Coordinates of C-alpha atoms in Angstrom, one line a residue:
I18 CA 7.5 0.0 -0.1
V19 CA 7.2 1.9 3.2
P20 CA 8.0 5.7 3.1
F21 CA 8.4 7.2 6.5
Y22 CA 8.6 10.7 7.9
N23 CA 7.9 11.8 11.5
V24 CA 5.9 8.7 12.4
E25 CA 7.8 7.4 15.5
A26 CA 4.5 7.1 17.5
Y27 CA 3.1 4.6 15.0
F28 CA 6.0 3.2 13.0
E29 CA 6.8 0.1 15.1
E30 CA 3.2 -1.1 14.9
C31 CA 3.3 -0.7 11.1
L32 CA 6.5 -2.7 10.8
R33 CA 5.4 -5.4 13.1
S34 CA 2.3 -5.9 11.0
I35 CA 4.6 -6.6 8.0
L36 CA 6.9 -8.8 10.1
D37 CA 3.8 -10.9 11.1
Q38 CA 2.8 -11.7 7.6
S39 CA 2.7 -15.4 6.6
V40 CA 4.3 -14.6 3.3
R41 CA 8.0 -14.7 4.1
N42 CA 9.8 -14.1 0.8
I43 CA 9.5 -10.3 0.7
E44 CA 11.7 -7.3 0.4
V45 CA 10.7 -4.4 2.7
L46 CA 12.0 -1.1 1.5
L47 CA 12.0 1.5 4.2
I48 CA 12.2 4.8 2.5
D49 CA 13.6 7.5 4.9
D50 CA 12.2 10.7 3.4
G51 CA 14.6 12.8 5.5
S52 CA 12.7 12.1 8.8
P53 CA 14.0 14.2 11.6
D54 CA 12.4 12.3 14.5
G55 CA 13.1 8.9 16.0
S56 CA 11.6 6.9 13.1
R57 CA 15.1 6.2 11.6
A58 CA 16.2 4.5 14.8
I59 CA 13.1 2.2 14.6
A60 CA 13.9 1.4 11.0
E61 CA 17.5 0.6 11.8
R62 CA 16.4 -1.7 14.6
F63 CA 14.1 -3.7 12.3
A64 CA 16.7 -3.8 9.5
A65 CA 19.4 -5.0 11.9
A66 CA 17.1 -7.9 13.1
D67 CA 15.8 -9.0 9.7
A68 CA 17.7 -8.9 6.4
R69 CA 14.5 -8.5 4.4
F70 CA 14.2 -4.9 5.7
R71 CA 16.3 -2.5 3.8
I72 CA 16.6 1.3 4.5
V73 CA 16.8 3.7 1.5
T74 CA 17.7 7.3 2.4
R75 CA 16.6 10.3 0.4
P76 CA 16.2 14.1 0.9
N77 CA 12.7 15.1 2.0
G78 CA 10.5 15.3 -1.0
G79 CA 7.1 14.1 0.2
L80 CA 5.1 10.9 -0.1
G81 CA 4.9 10.8 -3.9
A82 CA 8.7 11.2 -4.3
A83 CA 9.4 8.6 -1.6
R84 CA 7.1 6.1 -3.3
N85 CA 8.8 6.7 -6.7
T86 CA 12.2 6.0 -5.0
G87 CA 10.8 2.8 -3.7
V88 CA 9.6 1.7 -7.1
R89 CA 13.0 2.4 -8.6
E90 CA 14.7 0.4 -5.8
A91 CA 12.3 -2.6 -5.8
R92 CA 13.5 -6.0 -7.0
G93 CA 10.5 -8.2 -6.4
Q94 CA 8.0 -9.7 -8.8
F95 CA 5.2 -7.6 -7.2
L96 CA 4.9 -4.2 -5.6
T97 CA 2.7 -3.2 -2.6
F98 CA 2.7 0.1 -0.7
I99 CA 2.1 0.7 3.0
D100 CA 1.9 4.1 4.7
S101 CA 4.0 4.1 7.8
D102 CA 1.3 5.0 10.3
D103 CA -1.0 2.2 9.0
E104 CA -1.0 -1.6 9.4
L105 CA -1.5 -4.7 7.3
M106 CA -4.1 -7.1 8.4
P107 CA -3.0 -10.6 9.3
G108 CA -2.8 -12.7 6.1
A109 CA -3.0 -9.6 3.9
L110 CA -0.1 -10.4 1.6
A111 CA -1.1 -14.1 1.3
A112 CA -4.6 -13.1 0.2
L113 CA -3.4 -10.6 -2.4
L114 CA -0.6 -12.9 -3.7
A115 CA -2.9 -16.0 -3.9
S116 CA -5.3 -14.1 -6.2
A117 CA -2.6 -12.7 -8.4
L118 CA -1.0 -16.1 -8.9
E119 CA -4.3 -17.8 -9.6
T120 CA -5.6 -15.3 -12.2
G121 CA -2.5 -13.6 -13.6
S122 CA -4.1 -10.2 -13.2
D123 CA -1.9 -7.1 -13.2
I124 CA -3.5 -5.6 -10.0
V125 CA -5.2 -7.1 -7.0
V126 CA -7.4 -4.8 -4.9
G127 CA -8.2 -5.6 -1.3
S128 CA -10.8 -4.1 1.1
V129 CA -9.8 -1.8 4.0
Q130 CA -10.9 -0.7 7.4
R131 CA -10.3 2.6 9.2
F132 CA -9.3 2.7 12.9
D133 CA -8.3 5.0 15.7
S134 CA -7.7 4.7 19.4
A135 CA -11.4 4.1 20.1
G136 CA -12.2 1.4 17.5
W137 CA -12.6 0.6 13.8
W138 CA -15.1 1.1 11.1
A139 CA -15.7 0.4 7.4
P140 CA -15.4 3.3 5.0
T141 CA -18.7 4.1 3.4
W142 CA -17.6 3.0 -0.1
V143 CA -16.5 -0.5 0.9
D144 CA -19.9 -2.3 0.4
A145 CA -20.2 -0.9 -3.1
V146 CA -16.8 -2.3 -4.1
H147 CA -15.9 -5.4 -2.0
T148 CA -19.0 -7.4 -1.3
H149 CA -17.7 -10.4 -3.1
R150 CA -14.7 -11.5 -5.2
R151 CA -14.5 -10.3 -8.8
P152 CA -11.5 -12.0 -10.5
R153 CA -10.2 -10.8 -13.9
T154 CA -12.4 -7.7 -14.1
N155 CA -11.6 -4.3 -15.3
V156 CA -12.7 -0.7 -14.8
H157 CA -15.1 -0.8 -17.8
E158 CA -16.9 -3.9 -16.4
F159 CA -16.9 -2.8 -12.8
L160 CA -16.9 1.0 -12.5
P161 CA -17.3 1.1 -8.7
M162 CA -13.6 0.1 -8.3
L163 CA -12.9 3.8 -9.1
R164 CA -14.0 4.5 -5.5
N165 CA -10.9 2.7 -4.3
L166 CA -8.1 4.9 -5.7
Y167 CA -5.6 4.5 -2.8
T168 CA -2.1 3.3 -3.4
W169 CA -2.1 0.9 -0.4
N170 CA -4.3 -2.2 -0.2
K171 CA -3.2 -3.3 -3.6
L172 CA -0.7 -5.6 -5.2
F173 CA 0.8 -4.7 -8.6
R174 CA 2.9 -6.8 -10.9
R175 CA 6.1 -4.9 -11.0
D176 CA 6.8 -5.5 -14.7
F177 CA 3.3 -4.2 -15.5
F178 CA 3.7 -1.1 -13.2
T179 CA 7.1 -0.1 -14.6
A180 CA 6.1 -0.7 -18.2
Q181 CA 3.5 2.0 -18.0
G182 CA 6.1 4.8 -17.4
L183 CA 3.9 6.3 -14.8
W184 CA 5.1 8.0 -11.6
F185 CA 3.4 9.4 -8.5
R186 CA 3.0 13.2 -8.6
E187 CA 5.5 14.9 -6.3
G188 CA 4.9 17.8 -4.0
V189 CA 1.1 17.6 -4.0
A190 CA -1.6 16.1 -1.9
Y191 CA -3.7 13.1 -3.1
E192 CA -0.8 12.1 -5.4
D193 CA -2.1 8.6 -5.8
Q194 CA -5.5 9.2 -7.4
P195 CA -4.4 10.0 -11.0
I196 CA -1.8 7.2 -11.2
I197 CA -4.1 4.5 -9.8
T198 CA -6.8 5.5 -12.3
Q199 CA -4.3 5.2 -15.1
L200 CA -3.1 1.9 -13.9
Y201 CA -6.6 0.5 -13.7
L202 CA -7.2 1.6 -17.3
A203 CA -4.0 0.0 -18.5
A204 CA -4.4 -3.3 -16.7
R205 CA -5.3 -6.4 -18.7
S206 CA -7.4 -7.5 -15.7
V207 CA -7.9 -6.5 -12.1
D208 CA -8.9 -8.8 -9.2
V209 CA -11.2 -7.2 -6.6
I210 CA -11.3 -9.3 -3.4
P211 CA -13.5 -9.0 -0.3
D212 CA -10.7 -9.7 2.1
I213 CA -9.8 -6.8 4.4
V214 CA -6.1 -6.4 3.9
Y215 CA -5.3 -3.0 5.2
R216 CA -6.0 -0.9 8.3
Y217 CA -6.0 2.9 7.6
R218 CA -5.3 4.9 10.7
A219 CA -7.2 8.0 11.6
R220 CA -4.8 9.8 14.0
D221 CA -6.4 11.2 17.1
D222 CA -4.8 14.6 16.5
R223 CA -6.4 14.6 13.0
S224 CA -3.0 14.8 11.3
S225 CA -3.6 11.8 9.1

């Protein structure tokens, strides 16, 4: 699920990082949140070239609303979310999916790195959470996972996600932290893996 709004400077890099994944059997929902710039044209180009990419158009409502639209539209066994100015690491979906299929956990949580035009770095909390693989854990056994409350860098079983009746808050910032906490608590088990699966952009103009 890839919501987009005013990201034409970064959007193609994001979509190419999805296109380059080794897992091929995916549905890529491009949620046009009323974007007024050239992002729509980029989405249309990818959708015309690859039938796995599908555009869903909605009035502007913000990131939480766009993610909710994506959840309602999704048809796959699993859900994952990508912000349209960020990138997946090579092999990201394969690492997340392999863990989910091996353990049966409801959520798989991967590590992340931040990057900008000058380079990349690890967020300060990564070492406390992702030093080694923790299969079939939960928030009670491994409390540090609460430092990783982002929507992206995770794989969710769709039937688990939708069964909770939880939705992203709409019209507010940091809309993901409450729902991710609630999903952690509801999960039968969570896999925390050390693989870096996601690159989180720090825009040079500080608009991230």
